Amino acid sequence: MKSQISICCAVDSSYTFHLATMLFSLFHHNQEEEFDVYLLHSGLNSQEVVPIERIVNSFSNRLHLILVDDQVLEKAPIFGHVSIATYFRILVPNLLPKGLSRVLYLDSDVLVLVKVRRIWELELGGHLLAAVRDGEGVLYKYLGLRDDEPYFNAGVLVIDLEGWRNEAIAEKAYKFLVDNPEKIKYWDQDALNFVLRDRWKEMGSEWNFIWREGLREANSLGRIIHFIGEHKPWNYYCNHPMKGLYHSYRKKAGLPPIKFVQDSLTFRMKAFLKNLIK
């Protein structure tokens, strides 16, 4: 019998195909496993759920739709390219079944090219979270963290659900967001880093591999690839070296060809100016 792994994701209507692609990559590389996928959303219609449902069912896994009342997050600061769905992550322990003690949270903009049981069974050693250190270095100082307190990226998380519930982490993170809007640069990720300082375990970078311009290494084998920021492979001018890999998995998943959502005059001008000043 396959052993169950609980996955949690959050999505809005603009990311359904990207989430379906991510899930296909996960299932494709972990076919010996059995997955329960808990999908947080604030109102997907039946047609938007279809591609996700098809991918989950094709690998004989289970999909659990969880409708989130986004009014509970009405004071969370929204800016940049994100929607309210990015904040669903802090609510995970409160929304998932109480019988679950652990979950693997995955962003929709990742590709899973590795077996995930190693991190699913990772010993947390009393920590409330396992994550990968963010590579941006000193950027976390705006939160008031000490120099010796690293900052994690929230795209791939192993979450101790019981620990979060017992210590009211969701409530503390939301309070930090509401009380400190001027400090927020990376949305719920900032709040979680502040509240969980000294309470998270560091995983190797292969579990949330973030390529940035200037980084020579671009081998994708045996990694979870995270397309952060403007390096989204569905952006026309994305120069990520693994852009083609995303499209190949999307095609294998039987999903429609990409429509470049940012192929606009504004985006082209931004890309032109960026290249001009290099």
Tab-separated table of C-alpha atoms in Angstrom:
chain	number	residue	atom	x	y	z
A	1	MET	CA	0.000	0.000	0.000
A	2	LYS	CA	1.201	3.501	-0.800
A	3	SER	CA	2.050	5.721	2.157
A	4	GLN	CA	0.139	8.998	2.339
A	5	ILE	CA	1.703	12.444	2.063
A	6	SER	CA	-0.378	15.546	2.768
A	7	ILE	CA	0.176	18.491	0.419
A	8	CYS	CA	-1.273	21.975	0.802
A	9	CYS	CA	-1.444	24.707	-1.852
A	10	ALA	CA	-3.223	28.035	-2.210
A	11	VAL	CA	-4.459	29.362	-5.526
A	12	ASP	CA	-6.580	32.002	-7.219
A	13	SER	CA	-8.141	31.853	-10.672
A	14	SER	CA	-5.040	33.237	-12.435
A	15	TYR	CA	-2.797	30.399	-11.208
A	16	THR	CA	-4.899	27.274	-11.772
A	17	PHE	CA	-2.919	26.010	-14.785
A	18	HIS	CA	0.386	26.752	-13.037
A	19	LEU	CA	-0.773	24.795	-9.997
A	20	ALA	CA	-1.870	21.907	-12.223
A	21	THR	CA	1.587	21.889	-13.829
A	22	MET	CA	3.260	21.840	-10.414
A	23	LEU	CA	1.087	18.943	-9.246
A	24	PHE	CA	1.828	16.990	-12.416
A	25	SER	CA	5.576	17.369	-11.815
A	26	LEU	CA	5.141	16.273	-8.185
A	27	PHE	CA	3.092	13.184	-9.020
A	28	HIS	CA	5.262	12.266	-12.015
A	29	HIS	CA	8.386	12.073	-9.851
A	30	ASN	CA	6.638	10.423	-6.890
A	31	GLN	CA	4.448	7.770	-8.489
A	32	GLU	CA	5.038	5.304	-5.660
A	33	GLU	CA	3.425	7.695	-3.196
A	34	GLU	CA	-0.195	8.451	-2.335
A	35	PHE	CA	-1.101	12.118	-1.916
A	36	ASP	CA	-3.887	14.046	-0.254
A	37	VAL	CA	-3.940	17.534	-1.786
A	38	TYR	CA	-5.606	20.271	0.264
A	39	LEU	CA	-6.343	23.224	-2.001
A	40	LEU	CA	-7.110	26.587	-0.382
A	41	HIS	CA	-9.111	28.987	-2.551
A	42	SER	CA	-11.585	31.842	-2.163
A	43	GLY	CA	-14.053	30.941	-4.902
A	44	LEU	CA	-12.818	28.946	-7.894
A	45	ASN	CA	-15.640	28.010	-10.217
A	46	SER	CA	-16.195	24.439	-11.382
A	47	GLN	CA	-14.427	25.006	-14.712
A	48	GLU	CA	-11.332	26.431	-13.008
A	49	VAL	CA	-11.080	23.352	-10.802
A	50	VAL	CA	-11.299	20.911	-13.752
A	51	PRO	CA	-7.598	20.912	-14.834
A	52	ILE	CA	-6.426	20.471	-11.243
A	53	GLU	CA	-8.949	17.723	-10.593
A	54	ARG	CA	-7.949	15.921	-13.780
A	55	ILE	CA	-4.257	15.869	-12.853
A	56	VAL	CA	-4.956	14.670	-9.300
A	57	ASN	CA	-7.344	11.935	-10.457
A	58	SER	CA	-5.044	10.744	-13.246
A	59	PHE	CA	-2.506	9.689	-10.611
A	60	SER	CA	-5.190	8.217	-8.316
A	61	ASN	CA	-4.622	10.840	-5.635
A	62	ARG	CA	-7.227	12.827	-3.680
A	63	LEU	CA	-8.190	16.484	-3.901
A	64	HIS	CA	-9.799	18.331	-0.984
A	65	LEU	CA	-11.146	21.797	-1.809
A	66	ILE	CA	-11.170	24.231	1.116
A	67	LEU	CA	-13.056	27.488	0.623
A	68	VAL	CA	-11.410	30.365	2.476
A	69	ASP	CA	-13.303	33.426	3.641
A	70	ASP	CA	-10.810	36.080	2.579
A	71	GLN	CA	-12.558	38.636	4.787
A	72	VAL	CA	-10.621	37.217	7.735
A	73	LEU	CA	-7.525	38.663	6.045
A	74	GLU	CA	-9.070	41.985	4.999
A	75	LYS	CA	-6.389	44.074	6.750
A	76	ALA	CA	-3.433	42.239	5.170
A	77	PRO	CA	-1.437	44.604	2.902
A	78	ILE	CA	-1.916	43.830	-0.807
A	79	PHE	CA	0.593	45.284	-3.291
A	80	GLY	CA	2.830	44.169	-6.127
A	81	HIS	CA	1.921	41.089	-8.156
A	82	VAL	CA	0.239	39.073	-5.378
A	83	SER	CA	-3.415	38.558	-4.488
A	84	ILE	CA	-5.034	37.827	-1.135
A	85	ALA	CA	-4.400	34.110	-1.815
A	86	THR	CA	-0.734	34.517	-0.858
A	87	TYR	CA	-1.850	35.073	2.758
A	88	PHE	CA	-3.800	31.811	2.900
A	89	ARG	CA	-0.500	30.160	3.820
A	90	ILE	CA	-0.561	31.562	7.364
A	91	LEU	CA	-4.034	30.057	7.887
A	92	VAL	CA	-3.052	26.504	6.876
A	93	PRO	CA	-3.089	24.922	10.370
A	94	ASN	CA	-6.482	26.441	11.162
A	95	LEU	CA	-8.080	25.328	7.886
A	96	LEU	CA	-6.791	21.777	7.524
A	97	PRO	CA	-8.394	18.828	9.374
A	98	LYS	CA	-7.449	18.719	13.054
A	99	GLY	CA	-6.310	15.113	12.674
A	100	LEU	CA	-3.386	16.170	10.474
A	101	SER	CA	-0.173	16.823	12.370
A	102	ARG	CA	2.081	17.722	9.420
A	103	VAL	CA	1.763	19.081	5.890
A	104	LEU	CA	4.096	19.878	2.997
A	105	TYR	CA	3.187	23.312	1.636
A	106	LEU	CA	4.093	24.015	-2.003
A	107	ASP	CA	3.719	27.244	-3.963
A	108	SER	CA	2.055	27.083	-7.376
A	109	ASP	CA	5.147	28.475	-9.119
A	110	VAL	CA	7.437	25.519	-8.411
A	111	LEU	CA	8.377	22.371	-10.304
A	112	VAL	CA	9.017	19.260	-8.214
A	113	LEU	CA	11.749	17.157	-9.807
A	114	VAL	CA	12.664	15.011	-6.798
A	115	LYS	CA	11.127	12.487	-4.419
A	116	VAL	CA	9.658	14.359	-1.477
A	117	ARG	CA	9.489	11.600	1.151
A	118	ARG	CA	12.867	12.699	2.530
A	119	ILE	CA	11.491	16.032	3.652
A	120	TRP	CA	8.062	14.628	4.506
A	121	GLU	CA	9.755	12.418	7.112
A	122	LEU	CA	12.276	15.074	8.178
A	123	GLU	CA	12.802	15.187	11.940
A	124	LEU	CA	11.983	18.752	12.996
A	125	GLY	CA	13.579	18.395	16.412
A	126	GLY	CA	11.126	20.658	18.186
A	127	HIS	CA	11.052	23.276	15.419
A	128	LEU	CA	7.702	24.427	14.031
A	129	LEU	CA	8.832	24.556	10.427
A	130	ALA	CA	11.452	23.357	7.958
A	131	ALA	CA	12.380	25.674	5.103
A	132	VAL	CA	15.223	26.797	2.840
A	133	ARG	CA	17.211	29.916	3.633
A	134	ASP	CA	16.549	32.764	1.238
A	135	GLY	CA	19.564	33.790	-0.792
A	136	GLU	CA	19.049	37.534	-0.633
A	137	GLY	CA	21.164	37.880	2.500
A	138	VAL	CA	20.767	41.204	4.281
A	139	LEU	CA	17.273	41.976	2.960
A	140	TYR	CA	15.698	40.514	6.102
A	141	LYS	CA	17.160	43.267	8.302
A	142	TYR	CA	14.213	45.556	7.611
A	143	LEU	CA	12.141	43.272	9.848
A	144	GLY	CA	14.358	43.924	12.834
A	145	LEU	CA	15.882	40.442	12.901
A	146	ARG	CA	19.359	40.012	14.348
A	147	ASP	CA	22.346	39.523	12.054
A	148	ASP	CA	22.571	35.883	13.123
A	149	GLU	CA	18.899	35.168	12.353
A	150	PRO	CA	18.557	33.819	8.796
A	151	TYR	CA	15.502	34.463	6.632
A	152	PHE	CA	13.629	31.633	4.908
A	153	ASN	CA	11.714	31.469	1.647
A	154	ALA	CA	8.122	30.302	2.155
A	155	GLY	CA	7.633	28.571	-1.214
A	156	VAL	CA	8.359	25.097	0.182
A	157	LEU	CA	7.552	24.423	3.838
A	158	VAL	CA	7.259	21.392	6.079
A	159	ILE	CA	4.803	22.592	8.717
A	160	ASP	CA	4.197	21.189	12.193
A	161	LEU	CA	0.447	21.795	12.235
A	162	GLU	CA	-0.050	20.851	15.871
A	163	GLY	CA	2.747	23.155	16.962
A	164	TRP	CA	1.332	26.064	14.974
A	165	ARG	CA	-2.108	25.521	16.470
A	166	ASN	CA	-0.799	25.215	20.007
A	167	GLU	CA	1.197	28.420	19.717
A	168	ALA	CA	-1.377	30.390	17.668
A	169	ILE	CA	1.145	31.105	14.908
A	170	ALA	CA	-1.535	32.108	12.388
A	171	GLU	CA	-2.966	34.688	14.767
A	172	LYS	CA	0.477	36.056	15.652
A	173	ALA	CA	1.513	36.317	11.991
A	174	TYR	CA	-1.663	38.153	11.021
A	175	LYS	CA	-1.272	40.535	13.951
A	176	PHE	CA	2.276	41.319	12.820
A	177	LEU	CA	0.987	42.096	9.312
A	178	VAL	CA	-1.711	44.415	10.603
A	179	ASP	CA	0.513	46.158	13.162
A	180	ASN	CA	3.549	46.602	10.893
A	181	PRO	CA	2.406	47.298	7.308
A	182	GLU	CA	5.372	49.624	6.753
A	183	LYS	CA	7.796	46.719	7.300
A	184	ILE	CA	6.187	44.337	4.833
A	185	LYS	CA	8.057	43.703	1.578
A	186	TYR	CA	7.396	40.020	0.990
A	187	TRP	CA	3.875	39.680	2.342
A	188	ASP	CA	3.101	36.700	4.619
A	189	GLN	CA	6.687	35.458	4.251
A	190	ASP	CA	7.886	38.447	6.263
A	191	ALA	CA	5.350	37.866	9.012
A	192	LEU	CA	6.204	34.185	9.276
A	193	ASN	CA	9.926	34.926	9.423
A	194	PHE	CA	9.412	37.349	12.279
A	195	VAL	CA	7.040	35.166	14.292
A	196	LEU	CA	9.001	31.946	13.702
A	197	ARG	CA	12.461	33.402	14.322
A	198	ASP	CA	14.630	30.717	15.978
A	199	ARG	CA	11.787	28.205	15.509
A	200	TRP	CA	12.557	26.834	12.035
A	201	LYS	CA	14.929	24.161	10.739
A	202	GLU	CA	17.032	24.819	7.660
A	203	MET	CA	16.832	22.438	4.677
A	204	GLY	CA	19.299	22.189	1.809
A	205	SER	CA	18.820	24.585	-1.113
A	206	GLU	CA	17.824	21.723	-3.443
A	207	TRP	CA	14.415	21.655	-1.741
A	208	ASN	CA	13.612	25.200	-2.881
A	209	PHE	CA	16.117	26.089	-5.572
A	210	ILE	CA	15.986	29.761	-6.498
A	211	TRP	CA	17.900	30.875	-9.575
A	212	ARG	CA	18.898	34.509	-9.781
A	213	GLU	CA	20.601	36.407	-12.567
A	214	GLY	CA	24.335	35.984	-12.308
A	215	LEU	CA	24.092	32.509	-10.810
A	216	ARG	CA	25.961	30.155	-13.108
A	217	GLU	CA	24.597	26.895	-11.771
A	218	ALA	CA	21.278	26.054	-13.415
A	219	ASN	CA	21.095	22.257	-13.245
A	220	SER	CA	17.541	21.266	-12.366
A	221	LEU	CA	18.089	17.572	-11.665
A	222	GLY	CA	16.865	16.343	-8.269
A	223	ARG	CA	15.505	19.655	-7.104
A	224	ILE	CA	12.385	21.646	-6.417
A	225	ILE	CA	12.666	24.632	-8.748
A	226	HIS	CA	11.040	27.865	-7.579
A	227	PHE	CA	10.274	30.564	-10.156
A	228	ILE	CA	10.279	33.629	-7.914
A	229	GLY	CA	9.548	37.278	-8.642
A	230	GLU	CA	9.633	38.331	-12.278
A	231	HIS	CA	11.250	35.053	-13.323
A	232	LYS	CA	7.914	33.408	-14.080
A	233	PRO	CA	8.157	31.118	-17.136
A	234	TRP	CA	4.744	32.298	-18.327
A	235	ASN	CA	6.097	35.853	-18.693
A	236	TYR	CA	7.139	36.528	-22.272
A	237	TYR	CA	10.457	38.136	-21.364
A	238	CYS	CA	11.435	35.690	-18.603
A	239	ASN	CA	15.113	34.727	-18.962
A	240	HIS	CA	15.115	31.888	-16.433
A	241	PRO	CA	17.329	29.036	-17.772
A	242	MET	CA	14.634	26.504	-16.837
A	243	LYS	CA	11.779	28.355	-18.524
A	244	GLY	CA	11.566	25.638	-21.170
A	245	LEU	CA	11.344	22.967	-18.481
A	246	TYR	CA	8.128	24.488	-17.165
A	247	HIS	CA	6.616	24.463	-20.652
A	248	SER	CA	7.636	20.850	-21.210
A	249	TYR	CA	5.878	19.740	-18.011
A	250	ARG	CA	2.835	21.810	-18.861
A	251	LYS	CA	2.685	20.060	-22.232
A	252	LYS	CA	3.156	16.601	-20.659
A	253	ALA	CA	0.278	17.415	-18.317
A	254	GLY	CA	-1.999	18.008	-21.314
A	255	LEU	CA	-2.616	21.638	-20.409
A	256	PRO	CA	-3.236	24.381	-23.015
A	257	PRO	CA	-0.251	26.317	-24.377
A	258	ILE	CA	0.786	29.332	-22.378
A	259	LYS	CA	-0.641	32.771	-22.918
A	260	PHE	CA	1.983	35.320	-22.027
A	261	VAL	CA	0.027	37.393	-19.517
A	262	GLN	CA	2.601	40.185	-19.310
A	263	ASP	CA	3.354	40.638	-23.011
A	264	SER	CA	2.190	44.230	-22.840
A	265	LEU	CA	3.672	47.598	-23.694
A	266	THR	CA	4.289	48.340	-20.008
A	267	PHE	CA	6.133	45.082	-19.429
A	268	ARG	CA	8.168	45.441	-22.639
A	269	MET	CA	9.189	48.963	-21.650
A	270	LYS	CA	10.227	47.750	-18.184
A	271	ALA	CA	12.324	44.959	-19.712
A	272	PHE	CA	13.908	47.385	-22.191
A	273	LEU	CA	14.880	49.869	-19.495
A	274	LYS	CA	16.228	47.111	-17.273
A	275	ASN	CA	18.509	45.835	-20.036
A	276	LEU	CA	19.511	49.402	-20.935
A	277	ILE	CA	20.959	50.153	-17.506
A	278	LYS	CA	22.881	46.885	-17.148
